Coordinates of C-alpha atoms in Angstrom, one line a residue:
X20 CA 86.1 -83.6 -10.2
X21 CA 89.8 -83.4 -11.1
X22 CA 92.0 -84.7 -14.2
X23 CA 95.2 -86.6 -14.5
X24 CA 97.4 -84.6 -16.6
X25 CA 100.5 -87.2 -16.6
X26 CA 98.3 -90.1 -18.1
X27 CA 96.3 -90.7 -21.4
X28 CA 94.2 -94.2 -22.2
X29 CA 93.6 -94.7 -26.0
X30 CA 92.1 -97.8 -27.8
X31 CA 93.3 -98.4 -31.5
X32 CA 90.5 -99.2 -33.7
X33 CA 89.8 -100.2 -37.3
X34 CA 88.8 -102.5 -39.8
X35 CA 90.7 -105.9 -40.2
X36 CA 94.2 -105.3 -42.0
X37 CA 94.1 -101.7 -42.0
X38 CA 97.7 -101.5 -39.9
X39 CA 96.9 -101.1 -36.3
X40 CA 99.3 -103.8 -35.0
X41 CA 102.0 -102.2 -37.2
X42 CA 101.4 -98.8 -35.7
X43 CA 101.3 -99.9 -32.5
X44 CA 104.8 -101.6 -33.2
X45 CA 106.3 -98.5 -34.2
X46 CA 105.0 -96.6 -31.4
X47 CA 106.4 -98.7 -29.1
X48 CA 110.0 -98.8 -30.8
X49 CA 110.0 -94.9 -31.3
X50 CA 109.0 -94.4 -27.7
X51 CA 112.4 -96.2 -26.5
X52 CA 111.1 -98.7 -24.1
X53 CA 113.2 -101.3 -25.9
X54 CA 117.1 -101.8 -25.5
X55 CA 118.9 -100.5 -28.8
X56 CA 120.2 -103.8 -29.4
X57 CA 117.3 -105.7 -28.4
X58 CA 115.5 -107.7 -31.1
X59 CA 112.0 -107.5 -30.8
X60 CA 110.8 -108.2 -34.4
X61 CA 107.3 -107.5 -35.9
X62 CA 103.8 -107.8 -34.4
X63 CA 105.0 -107.5 -31.0
X64 CA 101.7 -107.8 -29.6
X65 CA 100.4 -110.4 -31.4
X66 CA 102.0 -113.3 -29.5
X67 CA 99.4 -116.0 -29.9
X68 CA 100.2 -118.6 -32.2
X69 CA 97.1 -118.3 -34.0
X70 CA 97.6 -114.7 -34.5
X71 CA 100.9 -115.0 -36.2
X72 CA 99.5 -118.0 -38.5
X73 CA 96.4 -116.0 -39.6
X74 CA 97.8 -112.6 -39.8
X75 CA 95.0 -111.1 -37.8
X76 CA 94.7 -109.7 -34.2
X77 CA 92.2 -112.1 -32.1
X78 CA 92.4 -110.8 -28.5
X79 CA 92.7 -107.1 -27.3
X80 CA 95.9 -106.5 -25.7
X81 CA 97.2 -103.4 -23.4
X82 CA 100.7 -101.8 -23.7
X83 CA 101.9 -98.4 -22.6
X84 CA 104.6 -95.9 -23.5
X85 CA 105.9 -92.7 -22.4
X86 CA 106.2 -89.5 -24.5
X87 CA 107.3 -86.0 -22.7
X88 CA 106.5 -87.3 -19.1
X89 CA 103.0 -88.5 -20.1
X90 CA 102.2 -92.1 -19.8
X91 CA 100.1 -93.1 -22.9
X92 CA 98.1 -96.7 -22.3
X93 CA 97.7 -98.2 -25.5
X94 CA 94.9 -100.8 -26.0
X95 CA 95.2 -102.6 -29.3
X96 CA 92.1 -104.1 -30.7
X97 CA 90.7 -107.0 -33.1
X98 CA 89.8 -105.5 -36.9
X99 CA 87.7 -108.5 -37.7
X100 CA 84.0 -108.5 -37.3
X101 CA 84.0 -111.8 -35.5
X102 CA 85.8 -110.5 -32.8
X103 CA 83.9 -107.4 -32.2
X104 CA 83.1 -108.4 -28.6
X105 CA 86.7 -107.7 -27.9
X106 CA 86.4 -104.3 -29.0
X107 CA 82.9 -103.8 -27.2
X108 CA 84.6 -104.9 -24.0
X109 CA 87.9 -102.7 -23.8
X110 CA 86.3 -99.4 -24.9
X111 CA 85.5 -98.8 -21.2
X112 CA 89.1 -98.2 -20.5
X113 CA 89.6 -95.4 -22.9
X114 CA 89.4 -91.8 -23.2
X115 CA 90.1 -91.6 -26.7
X116 CA 90.8 -93.4 -29.9
X117 CA 92.9 -93.8 -32.6
X118 CA 90.5 -94.6 -35.9
X119 CA 92.8 -96.1 -38.6
X120 CA 91.3 -96.0 -42.3
X121 CA 93.2 -97.4 -45.1
X122 CA 94.4 -94.9 -47.7
X123 CA 93.0 -97.1 -50.6
X124 CA 90.1 -98.9 -49.1
X125 CA 88.6 -96.3 -47.1
X126 CA 85.9 -96.9 -44.5
X127 CA 84.8 -100.5 -44.3
X128 CA 81.9 -102.1 -42.5
X129 CA 84.0 -103.0 -39.3
X130 CA 85.1 -99.3 -39.4
X131 CA 81.3 -98.0 -38.9
X132 CA 80.9 -100.7 -36.1
X133 CA 83.8 -99.5 -34.3
X134 CA 83.4 -96.2 -34.8
X135 CA 79.7 -96.3 -33.4
X136 CA 80.6 -97.6 -30.2
X137 CA 83.5 -95.1 -29.7
X138 CA 81.2 -92.2 -30.2
X139 CA 78.5 -93.7 -28.2
X140 CA 81.3 -94.1 -25.3
X141 CA 82.2 -90.4 -25.8
X142 CA 85.5 -91.2 -26.7
X143 CA 87.4 -88.5 -28.5
X144 CA 88.7 -89.4 -32.0
X145 CA 91.8 -88.7 -33.9
X146 CA 91.6 -90.1 -37.6
X147 CA 94.7 -91.6 -38.8
X148 CA 94.8 -92.3 -42.8
X149 CA 97.0 -95.1 -43.0
X150 CA 99.2 -96.6 -45.7
X151 CA 99.8 -93.2 -47.6
X152 CA 102.8 -94.6 -49.3
X153 CA 100.7 -97.0 -51.7
X154 CA 100.9 -96.2 -55.3
X155 CA 96.9 -96.4 -55.7
X156 CA 96.0 -94.2 -52.8
X157 CA 93.1 -91.8 -52.7
X158 CA 93.7 -89.7 -49.8
X159 CA 91.2 -86.8 -50.5
X160 CA 88.2 -89.4 -51.2
X161 CA 89.0 -91.4 -48.3
X162 CA 89.2 -88.3 -46.0
X163 CA 85.9 -87.1 -47.6
X164 CA 84.3 -90.5 -46.9
X165 CA 85.4 -90.5 -43.4
X166 CA 83.7 -87.1 -42.7
X167 CA 80.6 -88.4 -44.2
X168 CA 80.9 -91.3 -41.7
X169 CA 81.3 -88.9 -38.8
X170 CA 78.5 -87.1 -40.0
X171 CA 76.1 -90.0 -40.1
X172 CA 77.1 -91.2 -36.7
X173 CA 78.0 -88.5 -34.6
X174 CA 75.7 -87.6 -31.7
X175 CA 77.4 -84.3 -30.4
X176 CA 78.7 -81.7 -32.5
X177 CA 82.2 -81.9 -30.5
X178 CA 82.6 -85.2 -32.0
X179 CA 82.9 -83.5 -35.5
X180 CA 86.3 -81.5 -34.3
X181 CA 88.8 -84.4 -34.9
X182 CA 92.3 -84.1 -36.0
X183 CA 93.1 -86.1 -39.2
X184 CA 97.0 -87.4 -39.5
X185 CA 98.6 -89.4 -42.3
X186 CA 100.7 -92.3 -41.4
X187 CA 102.8 -95.1 -43.0
X188 CA 102.8 -97.5 -39.8
X189 CA 105.3 -99.7 -41.7
X190 CA 107.8 -97.1 -41.9
X191 CA 106.9 -95.2 -38.6
X192 CA 106.1 -91.7 -40.2
X193 CA 103.1 -89.3 -39.6
X194 CA 102.3 -86.3 -40.7
X195 CA 99.8 -83.3 -40.6
X196 CA 100.1 -82.6 -44.5
X197 CA 99.8 -85.5 -47.0
X198 CA 102.0 -83.4 -49.6
X199 CA 105.0 -83.4 -47.1
X200 CA 106.7 -87.0 -46.2
X201 CA 106.9 -87.4 -42.1
X202 CA 109.9 -88.4 -40.5
X203 CA 108.8 -90.2 -37.2
X204 CA 105.5 -90.6 -35.1
X205 CA 105.9 -87.3 -33.2
X206 CA 102.9 -85.7 -34.7
X207 CA 100.8 -88.5 -33.8
X208 CA 102.1 -88.4 -30.2
X209 CA 101.6 -84.8 -30.1
X210 CA 98.0 -85.1 -31.1
X211 CA 97.4 -87.7 -28.3
X212 CA 98.4 -85.5 -25.8
X213 CA 96.5 -82.3 -27.1
X214 CA 93.3 -84.0 -28.4
X215 CA 92.6 -87.1 -25.8
X216 CA 91.2 -85.9 -22.4
X217 CA 93.2 -86.9 -19.3
X218 CA 91.0 -89.5 -17.3
X219 CA 88.8 -87.9 -14.8
X220 CA 89.5 -88.7 -11.2
X221 CA 86.5 -89.2 -9.2
X222 CA 86.7 -88.9 -5.2
X223 CA 85.8 -91.8 -2.8
X224 CA 87.2 -95.3 -2.0
X225 CA 88.6 -97.8 -4.6
X226 CA 86.5 -98.8 -7.5
X227 CA 87.5 -100.5 -10.6
X228 CA 85.7 -102.4 -13.6
X229 CA 87.2 -105.6 -14.9
X230 CA 87.5 -105.4 -18.7
X231 CA 89.7 -108.2 -19.3
X232 CA 91.2 -111.5 -17.8
X233 CA 94.4 -113.4 -17.7
X234 CA 96.2 -116.3 -15.9
X235 CA 99.7 -116.8 -14.5
X236 CA 100.7 -120.5 -13.6
X237 CA 102.5 -118.6 -10.4
X238 CA 100.2 -115.8 -9.7
X239 CA 96.8 -117.2 -10.8
X240 CA 93.9 -115.0 -12.2
X241 CA 94.6 -111.4 -12.9
X242 CA 91.5 -109.1 -13.4
X243 CA 92.2 -106.3 -15.7
X244 CA 90.5 -102.8 -15.8
X245 CA 90.6 -99.1 -15.4
X246 CA 90.4 -97.6 -11.9
X247 CA 87.5 -95.3 -11.9
X248 CA 87.8 -94.3 -8.0
X249 CA 90.4 -94.2 -5.4
X250 CA 93.3 -96.3 -5.2
X251 CA 94.7 -99.7 -4.7
X252 CA 97.7 -101.2 -2.9
X253 CA 98.7 -104.6 -2.0
X254 CA 97.0 -106.4 0.8
X255 CA 94.1 -104.2 0.5
X256 CA 90.6 -105.8 1.6
X257 CA 88.2 -105.3 -1.6
X258 CA 84.8 -106.6 -2.5
X259 CA 83.9 -108.2 -6.0
X260 CA 80.1 -107.5 -7.2
X261 CA 78.9 -110.0 -9.5
X262 CA 76.3 -110.1 -12.2
X263 CA 73.3 -110.6 -10.0
X264 CA 74.5 -108.3 -7.3
X265 CA 76.5 -111.0 -5.2
X266 CA 79.2 -110.1 -3.2
X267 CA 82.6 -111.6 -2.4
X268 CA 85.5 -110.4 -0.2
X269 CA 89.3 -110.8 -1.0
X270 CA 92.6 -109.5 -0.1
X271 CA 94.7 -108.2 -3.1
X272 CA 98.0 -109.8 -3.6
X273 CA 99.4 -107.7 -6.0
X274 CA 99.2 -104.7 -8.3
X275 CA 100.7 -104.4 -11.7
X276 CA 100.6 -101.5 -14.6
X277 CA 101.5 -101.8 -17.8
X278 CA 104.5 -100.5 -19.4
X279 CA 105.8 -101.2 -22.9
X280 CA 104.6 -104.9 -23.3
X281 CA 105.6 -105.5 -19.8
X282 CA 103.6 -105.7 -16.4
X283 CA 105.8 -104.1 -14.0
X284 CA 104.7 -104.4 -10.3
X285 CA 103.9 -101.3 -8.1
X286 CA 103.1 -100.4 -4.6
X287 CA 99.9 -98.4 -5.5
X288 CA 97.8 -97.4 -8.3
X289 CA 95.6 -94.7 -8.7
X290 CA 92.3 -93.5 -10.3
X291 CA 92.9 -93.3 -14.1
X292 CA 95.3 -96.1 -14.3
X293 CA 95.0 -99.2 -16.0
X294 CA 96.0 -102.1 -13.9
X295 CA 96.1 -105.9 -13.2
X296 CA 95.5 -107.4 -9.7
X297 CA 95.9 -110.8 -8.5
X298 CA 94.2 -112.4 -5.5
X299 CA 90.7 -112.0 -6.7
X300 CA 90.0 -115.7 -7.7
X301 CA 86.3 -116.0 -8.8
X302 CA 86.4 -112.4 -10.6
X303 CA 84.8 -112.3 -14.1
X304 CA 84.8 -109.6 -16.8
X305 CA 82.1 -107.1 -16.0
X306 CA 82.5 -107.5 -12.4
X307 CA 83.4 -104.5 -10.1
X308 CA 86.2 -104.5 -8.0
X309 CA 85.4 -102.0 -5.0
X310 CA 86.2 -101.1 -1.6
X311 CA 84.0 -102.5 1.1
X312 CA 83.8 -99.5 2.6
X313 CA 81.3 -98.1 -0.4
X314 CA 80.7 -101.2 -2.5
X315 CA 79.2 -99.2 -5.5
X316 CA 78.7 -101.7 -8.9
X317 CA 79.7 -100.1 -12.0
X318 CA 77.6 -100.9 -15.2
X319 CA 78.2 -104.0 -16.5
X320 CA 79.8 -104.5 -20.1
X321 CA 77.2 -105.4 -22.6
X322 CA 78.2 -107.0 -25.9
X323 CA 76.4 -107.8 -29.2
X324 CA 74.3 -111.3 -29.2
X325 CA 75.8 -114.3 -31.2
X326 CA 74.2 -114.9 -34.3
X327 CA 75.6 -118.7 -35.1
X328 CA 75.3 -121.7 -33.4
X329 CA 76.7 -125.3 -33.4
X330 CA 77.0 -128.3 -31.6
X331 CA 80.0 -129.6 -29.5
X332 CA 79.9 -133.3 -28.9
X333 CA 82.1 -136.3 -27.3
X334 CA 83.8 -138.0 -30.4
X335 CA 81.8 -141.1 -31.1
X336 CA 83.7 -142.3 -34.3
X337 CA 85.7 -145.6 -34.3
X338 CA 89.1 -143.7 -33.9
X339 CA 87.8 -141.9 -30.4
X340 CA 90.3 -141.6 -27.9
X341 CA 93.3 -142.4 -30.1
X342 CA 94.6 -139.0 -30.5
X343 CA 93.2 -136.3 -27.9
X344 CA 94.5 -136.3 -24.4
X345 CA 90.7 -134.8 -23.2
X346 CA 88.0 -136.8 -24.7
X347 CA 85.2 -137.1 -22.1
X348 CA 81.8 -135.0 -21.8
X349 CA 83.0 -133.8 -18.4
X350 CA 86.2 -132.3 -19.8
X351 CA 84.8 -131.0 -22.7
X352 CA 82.1 -129.4 -20.7
X353 CA 84.5 -127.5 -18.3
X354 CA 86.7 -126.5 -21.1
X355 CA 83.8 -124.6 -22.8
X356 CA 82.3 -123.1 -19.6
X357 CA 85.7 -122.1 -18.8
X358 CA 86.1 -120.1 -22.0
X359 CA 83.0 -118.0 -21.1
X360 CA 85.1 -116.4 -18.5
X361 CA 87.1 -114.6 -21.1
X362 CA 85.0 -114.7 -24.3
X363 CA 82.1 -112.5 -23.6
X364 CA 80.6 -113.3 -27.1
X365 CA 80.4 -116.8 -26.5
X366 CA 77.2 -118.6 -25.2
X367 CA 77.5 -122.1 -24.1
X368 CA 74.2 -124.5 -23.2
X369 CA 73.8 -127.9 -22.0
X370 CA 71.1 -129.9 -24.0
X371 CA 68.9 -132.9 -23.4
X372 CA 72.0 -135.1 -24.5
X373 CA 74.3 -134.9 -21.6
X374 CA 77.7 -135.4 -24.0
X375 CA 76.4 -132.5 -26.5
X376 CA 76.6 -128.8 -25.9
X377 CA 75.2 -126.0 -28.0
X378 CA 77.8 -123.4 -28.6
X379 CA 76.7 -120.1 -29.8
X380 CA 79.2 -117.4 -31.3
X381 CA 79.5 -114.1 -33.6
X382 CA 80.3 -116.0 -36.6
X383 CA 82.0 -119.0 -38.2
X384 CA 85.8 -117.3 -37.6
X385 CA 84.9 -116.7 -34.2
X386 CA 83.8 -120.5 -33.5
X387 CA 86.5 -121.7 -35.8
X388 CA 89.2 -120.2 -33.6
X389 CA 87.7 -121.5 -30.6
X390 CA 87.7 -125.2 -32.1
X391 CA 91.4 -124.5 -33.2
X392 CA 92.4 -123.4 -29.9
X393 CA 90.7 -126.5 -28.2
X394 CA 92.6 -129.0 -30.6
X395 CA 95.9 -127.5 -29.9
X396 CA 95.1 -128.0 -26.2
X397 CA 94.7 -131.8 -27.0
X398 CA 91.0 -131.7 -27.0
X399 CA 89.2 -134.4 -29.0
X400 CA 85.3 -133.9 -30.2
X401 CA 82.9 -133.5 -32.9
X402 CA 81.0 -130.5 -34.1
X403 CA 77.9 -130.1 -36.4
X404 CA 77.1 -127.7 -39.3
X405 CA 76.8 -124.0 -38.4
X406 CA 72.9 -122.8 -37.9
X407 CA 71.8 -119.1 -37.7
X408 CA 69.8 -118.0 -34.6
X409 CA 66.6 -116.8 -35.6
X410 CA 64.1 -114.8 -33.0
X411 CA 60.3 -114.4 -33.4
X412 CA 59.4 -110.8 -33.1
X413 CA 55.6 -109.6 -33.3
X414 CA 54.8 -113.2 -34.7
X415 CA 57.5 -112.7 -37.6
X416 CA 60.3 -115.1 -37.9
X417 CA 63.5 -113.2 -38.1
X418 CA 66.9 -114.0 -39.0
X419 CA 70.4 -112.2 -38.9
X420 CA 71.4 -110.1 -41.6
X421 CA 75.0 -109.1 -42.7
X422 CA 76.3 -106.5 -44.9
X423 CA 79.1 -107.9 -47.3
X424 CA 81.7 -105.8 -49.0
X425 CA 83.6 -107.4 -51.9
X426 CA 86.5 -106.2 -53.6
X427 CA 87.6 -107.7 -56.5
X428 CA 88.1 -107.3 -60.6
X429 CA 85.4 -106.4 -62.8
X430 CA 85.2 -109.5 -64.4
X431 CA 83.8 -111.3 -61.8
X432 CA 80.8 -109.2 -61.4
X433 CA 78.6 -111.3 -63.4
X434 CA 79.4 -114.9 -61.6
X435 CA 79.3 -113.3 -57.7
X436 CA 76.0 -111.8 -58.6
X437 CA 74.5 -114.7 -59.9
X438 CA 75.8 -117.2 -56.9
X439 CA 75.0 -114.6 -54.4
X440 CA 71.4 -113.9 -55.6
X441 CA 70.5 -117.5 -55.3
X442 CA 71.6 -117.1 -51.5
X443 CA 69.1 -114.4 -51.1
X444 CA 71.6 -111.3 -51.3
X445 CA 70.7 -108.1 -52.3
X446 CA 73.1 -105.5 -54.0
X447 CA 73.3 -102.3 -52.4
X448 CA 76.0 -100.3 -54.1
X449 CA 78.6 -100.6 -56.6
X450 CA 81.9 -98.6 -57.1
X451 CA 84.3 -99.1 -60.0
X452 CA 87.8 -97.3 -60.0
X453 CA 87.8 -97.2 -63.7
X454 CA 90.8 -99.7 -63.7
X455 CA 89.1 -102.7 -63.6
X456 CA 88.9 -103.0 -59.9
X457 CA 85.4 -103.2 -58.2
X458 CA 83.6 -103.0 -55.0
X459 CA 80.2 -104.8 -54.4
X460 CA 78.1 -104.0 -51.4
X461 CA 75.3 -106.7 -50.6
X462 CA 72.9 -107.2 -47.7
X463 CA 72.6 -111.0 -47.0
X464 CA 71.1 -113.2 -44.6
X465 CA 73.9 -114.9 -42.2
X466 CA 73.0 -118.4 -43.2
X467 CA 73.6 -117.3 -47.0
X468 CA 77.5 -116.9 -46.0
X469 CA 77.7 -120.2 -44.9
X470 CA 79.7 -122.2 -47.3
X471 CA 80.4 -119.0 -49.5
X472 CA 83.8 -118.1 -48.6
X473 CA 85.5 -121.0 -50.1
X474 CA 83.2 -120.7 -53.2
X475 CA 84.0 -117.1 -53.5
X476 CA 88.0 -117.6 -53.5
X477 CA 87.5 -120.3 -56.3
X478 CA 85.3 -118.2 -58.5
X479 CA 87.5 -115.2 -58.1
X480 CA 90.7 -117.4 -58.5
X481 CA 92.0 -115.5 -55.3
X482 CA 91.8 -111.8 -56.7
X483 CA 89.1 -110.9 -54.0
X484 CA 88.7 -110.0 -50.5
X485 CA 85.2 -110.3 -48.7
X486 CA 84.2 -108.4 -45.4
X487 CA 81.2 -109.0 -43.5
X488 CA 79.3 -107.0 -40.7
X489 CA 76.3 -108.1 -38.6
X490 CA 73.4 -105.4 -39.5
X491 CA 70.7 -106.8 -37.3
X492 CA 67.7 -109.1 -37.6
X493 CA 65.2 -108.8 -40.4
X494 CA 62.2 -110.9 -41.9
X495 CA 63.3 -114.2 -43.2
X496 CA 64.5 -113.8 -46.4
X497 CA 63.3 -117.1 -48.2
X498 CA 64.9 -120.6 -48.8
X499 CA 67.9 -121.2 -49.9
X500 CA 68.7 -124.0 -52.3
X501 CA 71.6 -126.1 -51.7
X502 CA 74.0 -126.5 -55.1
X503 CA 76.7 -128.8 -53.0
X504 CA 77.6 -132.2 -55.0
X505 CA 77.5 -135.1 -53.0
X506 CA 80.1 -136.7 -50.9
X507 CA 82.2 -140.1 -51.7
X508 CA 81.9 -141.9 -48.4
X509 CA 84.0 -145.0 -47.4
X510 CA 82.0 -148.3 -47.2
X511 CA 84.6 -150.3 -45.1
X512 CA 86.9 -149.9 -42.3
X513 CA 90.7 -150.0 -43.1
X514 CA 93.4 -148.2 -44.9
X515 CA 93.1 -146.0 -48.0
X516 CA 95.3 -148.0 -50.8
X517 CA 96.4 -146.5 -54.2
X518 CA 93.9 -148.9 -56.1
X519 CA 91.1 -147.9 -54.1
X520 CA 91.5 -144.2 -54.5
X521 CA 92.4 -144.7 -58.3
X522 CA 88.6 -146.2 -58.4
X523 CA 87.2 -143.4 -56.3
X524 CA 89.0 -140.7 -58.2
X525 CA 86.9 -142.0 -61.4
X526 CA 83.7 -140.9 -59.6
X527 CA 85.0 -137.4 -58.1
X528 CA 87.9 -135.8 -55.9
X529 CA 89.4 -137.2 -53.0
X530 CA 90.1 -135.7 -49.7
X531 CA 92.6 -138.3 -48.3
X532 CA 95.8 -139.9 -49.7
X533 CA 97.4 -143.6 -49.4
X534 CA 98.0 -144.9 -45.8
X535 CA 95.4 -143.0 -44.6
X536 CA 93.1 -144.9 -41.7
X537 CA 89.3 -144.8 -42.8
X538 CA 86.0 -146.3 -40.9
X539 CA 82.7 -146.7 -42.6
X540 CA 80.7 -143.4 -42.8
X541 CA 84.0 -141.3 -43.0
X542 CA 83.9 -139.0 -46.0
X543 CA 86.9 -139.3 -48.4
X544 CA 86.0 -137.2 -51.2
X545 CA 83.2 -135.2 -53.4
X546 CA 81.2 -136.9 -55.9
X547 CA 80.9 -135.3 -59.3
X548 CA 77.1 -135.8 -59.0
X549 CA 74.5 -134.6 -56.4
X550 CA 74.0 -137.8 -54.6
X551 CA 76.2 -139.3 -52.2
X552 CA 78.2 -142.4 -53.0
X553 CA 79.8 -145.2 -51.1
X554 CA 83.3 -146.1 -52.1
X555 CA 85.7 -148.7 -50.7
X556 CA 89.1 -146.8 -50.6
X557 CA 90.6 -149.8 -49.0
X558 CA 90.1 -152.3 -51.8
X559 CA 93.4 -153.7 -52.8
X560 CA 93.5 -155.1 -56.6
X561 CA 93.3 -158.7 -57.0
X562 CA 96.4 -160.6 -57.4
X563 CA 96.7 -163.4 -60.5
X564 CA 99.1 -165.3 -62.2
X565 CA 98.5 -163.2 -65.6
X566 CA 101.1 -160.9 -66.3
X567 CA 101.1 -158.1 -68.7
X568 CA 103.5 -155.2 -70.2
X569 CA 102.0 -152.5 -68.0
X570 CA 101.9 -154.4 -65.0
X571 CA 104.7 -152.3 -63.3
X572 CA 103.7 -149.2 -64.2
X573 CA 102.5 -147.2 -61.0
X574 CA 99.2 -145.8 -60.9
X575 CA 99.4 -142.0 -60.6
X576 CA 96.9 -140.4 -58.5
X577 CA 95.5 -137.0 -58.4
X578 CA 97.0 -135.0 -55.3
X579 CA 94.1 -134.7 -52.7
X580 CA 92.2 -131.9 -51.6
X581 CA 92.9 -130.5 -48.4
X582 CA 90.7 -128.6 -46.2
X583 CA 91.4 -126.2 -43.3
X584 CA 88.9 -126.2 -40.4
X585 CA 86.9 -123.1 -41.9
X586 CA 86.8 -124.7 -45.0
X587 CA 85.4 -127.9 -43.3
X588 CA 82.9 -125.8 -41.7
X589 CA 81.6 -124.5 -44.8
X590 CA 81.9 -127.9 -46.5
X591 CA 79.5 -129.7 -44.7
X592 CA 75.9 -130.2 -44.7
X593 CA 73.3 -131.0 -41.9
X594 CA 73.6 -134.8 -42.0
X595 CA 77.5 -134.4 -41.6
X596 CA 80.0 -133.9 -38.6
X597 CA 83.5 -132.9 -38.3
X598 CA 85.7 -134.8 -36.2
X599 CA 88.3 -132.7 -34.5
X600 CA 91.6 -134.3 -33.1
X601 CA 94.9 -132.8 -32.0
X602 CA 96.2 -134.3 -35.3
X603 CA 93.3 -134.5 -37.9
X604 CA 90.2 -132.9 -39.1
X605 CA 88.0 -135.5 -40.7
X606 CA 84.6 -135.4 -42.4
X607 CA 82.1 -138.2 -41.6
X608 CA 78.1 -139.0 -41.8
X609 CA 76.1 -138.4 -38.6
X610 CA 74.7 -142.0 -39.6
X611 CA 77.6 -144.0 -40.1
X612 CA 76.3 -147.2 -41.8
X613 CA 75.0 -147.1 -45.5
X614 CA 71.7 -149.2 -43.9
X615 CA 71.0 -146.3 -41.5
X616 CA 71.6 -143.7 -44.1
X617 CA 68.9 -145.6 -46.5
X618 CA 66.3 -145.8 -43.8
X619 CA 66.8 -142.5 -42.7
X620 CA 66.5 -141.2 -46.6
X621 CA 66.1 -137.5 -46.5
X622 CA 64.5 -137.3 -43.1
X623 CA 67.8 -136.6 -41.5
X624 CA 68.4 -133.3 -42.9
X625 CA 64.7 -132.3 -41.5
X626 CA 65.2 -133.2 -37.8
X627 CA 67.2 -131.1 -35.3
X628 CA 70.6 -131.6 -35.2
X629 CA 71.9 -134.1 -32.4
X630 CA 75.4 -135.1 -32.3
X631 CA 76.4 -138.8 -31.7
X632 CA 73.5 -140.7 -32.8
X633 CA 75.3 -142.2 -35.6
X634 CA 78.6 -143.2 -33.2
X635 CA 78.2 -147.0 -33.3

């Protein structure tokens, strides 16, 4: 077996917000791949609109730089646990990893997850302690915690021999001595060349594992992956080996490699290269593209199973079809199944109802990003409350359990512990820095987290950060009692007016403002009591001939509470749905009329979820 010393393939892994994308920015800038007068800005790889809005990386991406004549392929990955499937599927392309750890936060739940997968894949690690310029950094302690993590996860003694660098990704500096200020990222580039092994080259005809897909309106589908064996050129004949051993023959149209953030076309790519090829139209992630002379399949990419499920259905409200371009069950089904081509952590299943589909994902954020993406693509549909996916193992009911890490102020320990204990959480660790900051670690069933995030932000008054990580399946923890208040439900069709909303605000808080179209069964606010209450927000004040000295005084309403999609998912209960359109997110009752809800009484929340049975 031979090696390519002119190439290094690395994946950058870390917990969310530890500085991965900022470090990639500076690596690209300092490698001089841009013109001196070129304006590239920040978050160069996060070109997706949702990524920039939410400030997190959602999709894994490829880039490349040249340092001292060696090409370094860089794979940037998400840090949020809900998108860990993106990390799992791209690690096959790398030979080494940069593990970023925040100099204040230290190793977090996702740090453990990504490091375990990297070590299991045999990647050579380089530890980067980032944000060393922060005033409250605790570098020695973080280094010690990181070493403990390696001792716990390492499967080979060689994996404990890793270099440690200290960086400020924002400033673009790296140093091997935390007591000395760095000047640039040269120490990091040198460590990559010294410590990351060059890709090994197997002898034989072409073989490549597809780890990612992209689409170009001119070139069609692009299959992205690492070449394990041989070489590929335009017009080469190839065989695609699918999941069940099925084979299809194609001709490669074009071959692209990565340089900076671009994809230059090349005449030939050889083993070790990360490439994108066109001409293979029916390829999927995990397929092997190989020479027809020796069609050997590589091991398929495996990712963890989803933990949450929810129903996607055709919009059945009276406002259906007014705002969306794609509203039919055929269009909704086609879009959901198309998502499976690139989103390996997702599962889609038809149900007994032809216009309702069961969708399962890694977490609330994973599903929320899919919903938000679809509504921006002019899809209109309705969704149900997320539910956990349970299993039965050896006759015992098992449910998904997550590790929750909370960083907040000490004054909120009592209220957080009280709230989480009602959700079957167990406190496993607590750390106090002596300056009023605490870190709480809990084990909690996934269903206990549904609806908790918004409550967490409220009780901590924004002074808290919460991170979660899926741990596995454990025996059922017990029932969780809901403490949510009842809802204010519109009793008439029409348009909300100030007089009607003022009456509703006497009973609770409202979610809409005057001039908002409403229909019977639409949720317009939250009751101050535990039961639902029907209100007529379209009711106008009766006109009379009686005048008063206060008749001209305008009614002043309390500003309505507006919910994001994630907050709406947290808010709804089993008998409610979310109507998602390109322009609006509306909450509604599953059974629209008061008569239907009265007859159903409490039975609706105990029946299996079905979307659409209250549409008329």
